Amino acid sequence: MIKIADYWIDGRPLPKSRPRFSGGCVYTPKPTKDWETAAAAQIRAESWSMRTPIADAVGVQIVCVYARPKKIPKAVDASTVLRSIWHTNQRCPRPVGADVDNLAKSCLDAISKAGVWIDDTQVYQLWSQKYYAALGEKEHVSIKIYR
């Protein structure tokens, strides 16, 4: 696979919220919509060289990094493997909080809003991960697109 795009979105990753219903209409909640719009703007700012949307089938890797709490989380402390990773001060898998599939959905929608591809149905392979940050690392989302 050949990497064709690489994006970095600053700030806390936000999962796709469930659609809401009001007055016979379906809508995306405001926090989700705002995050997707801001993420799309960051993606557009980084993809100045892309003139036309990607039309091929693509693979996508999404890495969501959350702030590292000062105290070790209970879910991490309960696992011998995660506890040993935590104490190395490296990134540690985050087994709690948002579902990784909902994090991926909000990222794929932001990429679509940015006009990077025609539609997210082009994604044939998806890797999605969520971590607590390494010591000194800030919250962010890293997205790589492969052909």
PDB file of C-alpha atoms in Angstrom:
ATOM      1  CA  MET A   1       0.000   0.000   0.000  1.00  0.00           C
ATOM      2  CA  ILE A   2       1.154   3.508  -0.818  1.00  0.00           C
ATOM      3  CA  LYS A   3       0.427   6.400   1.555  1.00  0.00           C
ATOM      4  CA  ILE A   4      -1.283   9.182  -0.390  1.00  0.00           C
ATOM      5  CA  ALA A   5      -2.359  11.532   2.414  1.00  0.00           C
ATOM      6  CA  ASP A   6      -1.430  12.243   6.027  1.00  0.00           C
ATOM      7  CA  TYR A   7      -3.493  14.521   8.308  1.00  0.00           C
ATOM      8  CA  TRP A   8      -3.134  15.784  11.869  1.00  0.00           C
ATOM      9  CA  ILE A   9      -6.147  17.161  13.746  1.00  0.00           C
ATOM     10  CA  ASP A  10      -5.319  19.064  16.937  1.00  0.00           C
ATOM     11  CA  GLY A  11      -7.534  18.676  19.983  1.00  0.00           C
ATOM     12  CA  ARG A  12      -9.618  16.065  21.729  1.00  0.00           C
ATOM     13  CA  PRO A  13     -11.041  13.309  19.495  1.00  0.00           C
ATOM     14  CA  LEU A  14     -14.836  13.271  19.502  1.00  0.00           C
ATOM     15  CA  PRO A  15     -16.943  10.214  18.654  1.00  0.00           C
ATOM     16  CA  LYS A  16     -19.897  10.395  16.287  1.00  0.00           C
ATOM     17  CA  SER A  17     -23.026  10.892  18.382  1.00  0.00           C
ATOM     18  CA  ARG A  18     -26.240   9.087  17.631  1.00  0.00           C
ATOM     19  CA  PRO A  19     -28.600  11.011  15.351  1.00  0.00           C
ATOM     20  CA  ARG A  20     -31.284  13.024  17.135  1.00  0.00           C
ATOM     21  CA  PHE A  21     -34.931  13.354  16.152  1.00  0.00           C
ATOM     22  CA  SER A  22     -36.969  16.528  16.554  1.00  0.00           C
ATOM     23  CA  GLY A  23     -40.127  17.682  14.831  1.00  0.00           C
ATOM     24  CA  GLY A  24     -39.971  14.833  12.329  1.00  0.00           C
ATOM     25  CA  CYS A  25     -36.396  15.698  11.310  1.00  0.00           C
ATOM     26  CA  VAL A  26     -33.157  13.808  11.895  1.00  0.00           C
ATOM     27  CA  TYR A  27     -30.059  15.825  12.746  1.00  0.00           C
ATOM     28  CA  THR A  28     -26.486  15.429  13.983  1.00  0.00           C
ATOM     29  CA  PRO A  29     -25.956  16.933  17.476  1.00  0.00           C
ATOM     30  CA  LYS A  30     -24.150  20.302  17.531  1.00  0.00           C
ATOM     31  CA  PRO A  31     -20.939  19.160  19.313  1.00  0.00           C
ATOM     32  CA  THR A  32     -20.408  16.417  16.715  1.00  0.00           C
ATOM     33  CA  LYS A  33     -21.204  18.751  13.814  1.00  0.00           C
ATOM     34  CA  ASP A  34     -18.852  21.436  15.190  1.00  0.00           C
ATOM     35  CA  TRP A  35     -15.997  18.929  15.659  1.00  0.00           C
ATOM     36  CA  GLU A  36     -16.434  17.520  12.135  1.00  0.00           C
ATOM     37  CA  THR A  37     -16.480  21.048  10.652  1.00  0.00           C
ATOM     38  CA  ALA A  38     -13.341  22.114  12.555  1.00  0.00           C
ATOM     39  CA  ALA A  39     -11.559  18.859  11.654  1.00  0.00           C
ATOM     40  CA  ALA A  40     -12.534  19.280   7.980  1.00  0.00           C
ATOM     41  CA  ALA A  41     -11.064  22.809   8.033  1.00  0.00           C
ATOM     42  CA  GLN A  42      -7.753  21.485   9.410  1.00  0.00           C
ATOM     43  CA  ILE A  43      -7.723  18.723   6.781  1.00  0.00           C
ATOM     44  CA  ARG A  44      -8.433  21.207   3.964  1.00  0.00           C
ATOM     45  CA  ALA A  45      -5.614  23.450   5.231  1.00  0.00           C
ATOM     46  CA  GLU A  46      -3.180  20.514   4.963  1.00  0.00           C
ATOM     47  CA  SER A  47      -4.331  19.220   1.563  1.00  0.00           C
ATOM     48  CA  TRP A  48      -3.650  22.273  -0.596  1.00  0.00           C
ATOM     49  CA  SER A  49      -1.922  20.071  -3.198  1.00  0.00           C
ATOM     50  CA  MET A  50      -4.995  17.872  -3.779  1.00  0.00           C
ATOM     51  CA  ARG A  51      -6.928  19.382  -6.639  1.00  0.00           C
ATOM     52  CA  THR A  52      -9.540  16.697  -7.183  1.00  0.00           C
ATOM     53  CA  PRO A  53     -11.115  14.278  -4.719  1.00  0.00           C
ATOM     54  CA  ILE A  54      -9.652  10.764  -4.500  1.00  0.00           C
ATOM     55  CA  ALA A  55     -11.752   8.435  -6.654  1.00  0.00           C
ATOM     56  CA  ASP A  56     -10.000   5.123  -5.845  1.00  0.00           C
ATOM     57  CA  ALA A  57     -10.658   2.574  -3.138  1.00  0.00           C
ATOM     58  CA  VAL A  58      -8.604   3.509  -0.067  1.00  0.00           C
ATOM     59  CA  GLY A  59      -7.400   2.170   3.244  1.00  0.00           C
ATOM     60  CA  VAL A  60      -7.487   4.496   6.250  1.00  0.00           C
ATOM     61  CA  GLN A  61      -5.556   4.438   9.514  1.00  0.00           C
ATOM     62  CA  ILE A  62      -6.970   6.546  12.359  1.00  0.00           C
ATOM     63  CA  VAL A  63      -5.132   7.032  15.648  1.00  0.00           C
ATOM     64  CA  CYS A  64      -6.982   8.959  18.380  1.00  0.00           C
ATOM     65  CA  VAL A  65      -4.833  10.184  21.258  1.00  0.00           C
ATOM     66  CA  TYR A  66      -6.424  11.396  24.507  1.00  0.00           C
ATOM     67  CA  ALA A  67      -4.809  13.382  27.313  1.00  0.00           C
ATOM     68  CA  ARG A  68      -2.956  11.254  29.827  1.00  0.00           C
ATOM     69  CA  PRO A  69      -4.647  11.429  33.254  1.00  0.00           C
ATOM     70  CA  LYS A  70      -2.424  12.226  36.245  1.00  0.00           C
ATOM     71  CA  LYS A  71      -3.612   9.078  38.002  1.00  0.00           C
ATOM     72  CA  ILE A  72      -3.634   5.636  36.376  1.00  0.00           C
ATOM     73  CA  PRO A  73      -7.215   4.784  35.255  1.00  0.00           C
ATOM     74  CA  LYS A  74      -8.885   1.783  36.961  1.00  0.00           C
ATOM     75  CA  ALA A  75      -9.312  -0.073  33.652  1.00  0.00           C
ATOM     76  CA  VAL A  76      -5.581   0.245  32.962  1.00  0.00           C
ATOM     77  CA  ASP A  77      -4.539  -0.620  36.520  1.00  0.00           C
ATOM     78  CA  ALA A  78      -6.692  -3.786  36.421  1.00  0.00           C
ATOM     79  CA  SER A  79      -4.719  -5.163  33.452  1.00  0.00           C
ATOM     80  CA  THR A  80      -1.180  -6.395  34.056  1.00  0.00           C
ATOM     81  CA  VAL A  81      -0.217  -5.723  30.431  1.00  0.00           C
ATOM     82  CA  LEU A  82      -1.686  -2.197  30.276  1.00  0.00           C
ATOM     83  CA  ARG A  83      -0.259  -1.313  33.712  1.00  0.00           C
ATOM     84  CA  SER A  84       3.235  -2.234  32.513  1.00  0.00           C
ATOM     85  CA  ILE A  85       2.781  -0.106  29.355  1.00  0.00           C
ATOM     86  CA  TRP A  86       1.455   2.824  31.432  1.00  0.00           C
ATOM     87  CA  HIS A  87       4.571   2.910  33.602  1.00  0.00           C
ATOM     88  CA  THR A  88       6.872   3.216  30.554  1.00  0.00           C
ATOM     89  CA  ASN A  89       5.335   6.679  29.931  1.00  0.00           C
ATOM     90  CA  GLN A  90       4.619   5.674  26.321  1.00  0.00           C
ATOM     91  CA  ARG A  91       1.204   5.698  24.629  1.00  0.00           C
ATOM     92  CA  CYS A  92      -1.132   3.293  26.357  1.00  0.00           C
ATOM     93  CA  PRO A  93      -4.262   1.679  24.852  1.00  0.00           C
ATOM     94  CA  ARG A  94      -7.435   3.361  26.152  1.00  0.00           C
ATOM     95  CA  PRO A  95      -9.943   0.584  26.957  1.00  0.00           C
ATOM     96  CA  VAL A  96     -12.658   2.969  28.204  1.00  0.00           C
ATOM     97  CA  GLY A  97     -14.712   5.866  26.888  1.00  0.00           C
ATOM     98  CA  ALA A  98     -15.823   6.309  23.308  1.00  0.00           C
ATOM     99  CA  ASP A  99     -16.237   3.291  21.053  1.00  0.00           C
ATOM    100  CA  VAL A 100     -13.457   3.161  18.482  1.00  0.00           C
ATOM    101  CA  ASP A 101     -15.979   2.716  15.643  1.00  0.00           C
ATOM    102  CA  ASN A 102     -17.770   5.957  16.575  1.00  0.00           C
ATOM    103  CA  LEU A 103     -14.427   7.780  16.655  1.00  0.00           C
ATOM    104  CA  ALA A 104     -13.699   6.458  13.164  1.00  0.00           C
ATOM    105  CA  LYS A 105     -17.138   7.567  11.892  1.00  0.00           C
ATOM    106  CA  SER A 106     -16.599  11.180  12.941  1.00  0.00           C
ATOM    107  CA  CYS A 107     -13.149  11.195  11.304  1.00  0.00           C
ATOM    108  CA  LEU A 108     -14.436   9.668   8.056  1.00  0.00           C
ATOM    109  CA  ASP A 109     -17.250  12.235   7.950  1.00  0.00           C
ATOM    110  CA  ALA A 110     -14.738  15.073   8.491  1.00  0.00           C
ATOM    111  CA  ILE A 111     -12.624  13.745   5.603  1.00  0.00           C
ATOM    112  CA  SER A 112     -15.740  13.649   3.410  1.00  0.00           C
ATOM    113  CA  LYS A 113     -16.659  17.231   4.415  1.00  0.00           C
ATOM    114  CA  ALA A 114     -13.119  18.328   3.526  1.00  0.00           C
ATOM    115  CA  GLY A 115     -13.603  16.950  -0.010  1.00  0.00           C
ATOM    116  CA  VAL A 116     -10.617  14.584   0.153  1.00  0.00           C
ATOM    117  CA  TRP A 117     -12.618  11.783  -1.458  1.00  0.00           C
ATOM    118  CA  ILE A 118     -15.924  11.418  -3.216  1.00  0.00           C
ATOM    119  CA  ASP A 119     -17.576   9.357  -0.461  1.00  0.00           C
ATOM    120  CA  ASP A 120     -16.495   7.311   2.547  1.00  0.00           C
ATOM    121  CA  THR A 121     -17.929   4.188   0.874  1.00  0.00           C
ATOM    122  CA  GLN A 122     -14.564   4.118  -0.955  1.00  0.00           C
ATOM    123  CA  VAL A 123     -12.897   2.946   2.271  1.00  0.00           C
ATOM    124  CA  TYR A 124     -12.297  -0.786   1.927  1.00  0.00           C
ATOM    125  CA  GLN A 125      -9.930  -1.151   4.866  1.00  0.00           C
ATOM    126  CA  LEU A 126      -9.963   0.670   8.198  1.00  0.00           C
ATOM    127  CA  TRP A 127      -7.571   0.624  11.165  1.00  0.00           C
ATOM    128  CA  SER A 128      -8.768   2.596  14.151  1.00  0.00           C
ATOM    129  CA  GLN A 129      -6.993   2.909  17.489  1.00  0.00           C
ATOM    130  CA  LYS A 130      -7.388   4.962  20.663  1.00  0.00           C
ATOM    131  CA  TYR A 131      -4.683   5.679  23.214  1.00  0.00           C
ATOM    132  CA  TYR A 132      -3.798   7.712  26.251  1.00  0.00           C
ATOM    133  CA  ALA A 133      -1.011  10.100  25.236  1.00  0.00           C
ATOM    134  CA  ALA A 134       2.627   9.449  25.977  1.00  0.00           C
ATOM    135  CA  LEU A 135       4.149  11.733  28.572  1.00  0.00           C
ATOM    136  CA  GLY A 136       4.283  15.263  27.094  1.00  0.00           C
ATOM    137  CA  GLU A 137       2.100  14.381  24.062  1.00  0.00           C
ATOM    138  CA  LYS A 138      -1.026  16.448  23.321  1.00  0.00           C
ATOM    139  CA  GLU A 139      -4.489  15.249  22.344  1.00  0.00           C
ATOM    140  CA  HIS A 140      -4.909  14.810  18.599  1.00  0.00           C
ATOM    141  CA  VAL A 141      -6.104  12.581  15.773  1.00  0.00           C
ATOM    142  CA  SER A 142      -3.703  11.273  13.148  1.00  0.00           C
ATOM    143  CA  ILE A 143      -5.170  10.071   9.841  1.00  0.00           C
ATOM    144  CA  LYS A 144      -3.298   8.310   7.041  1.00  0.00           C
ATOM    145  CA  ILE A 145      -4.885   7.350   3.719  1.00  0.00           C
ATOM    146  CA  TYR A 146      -3.447   4.580   1.568  1.00  0.00           C
ATOM    147  CA  ARG A 147      -4.069   3.425  -1.981  1.00  0.00           C
TER     148      ARG A 147
END
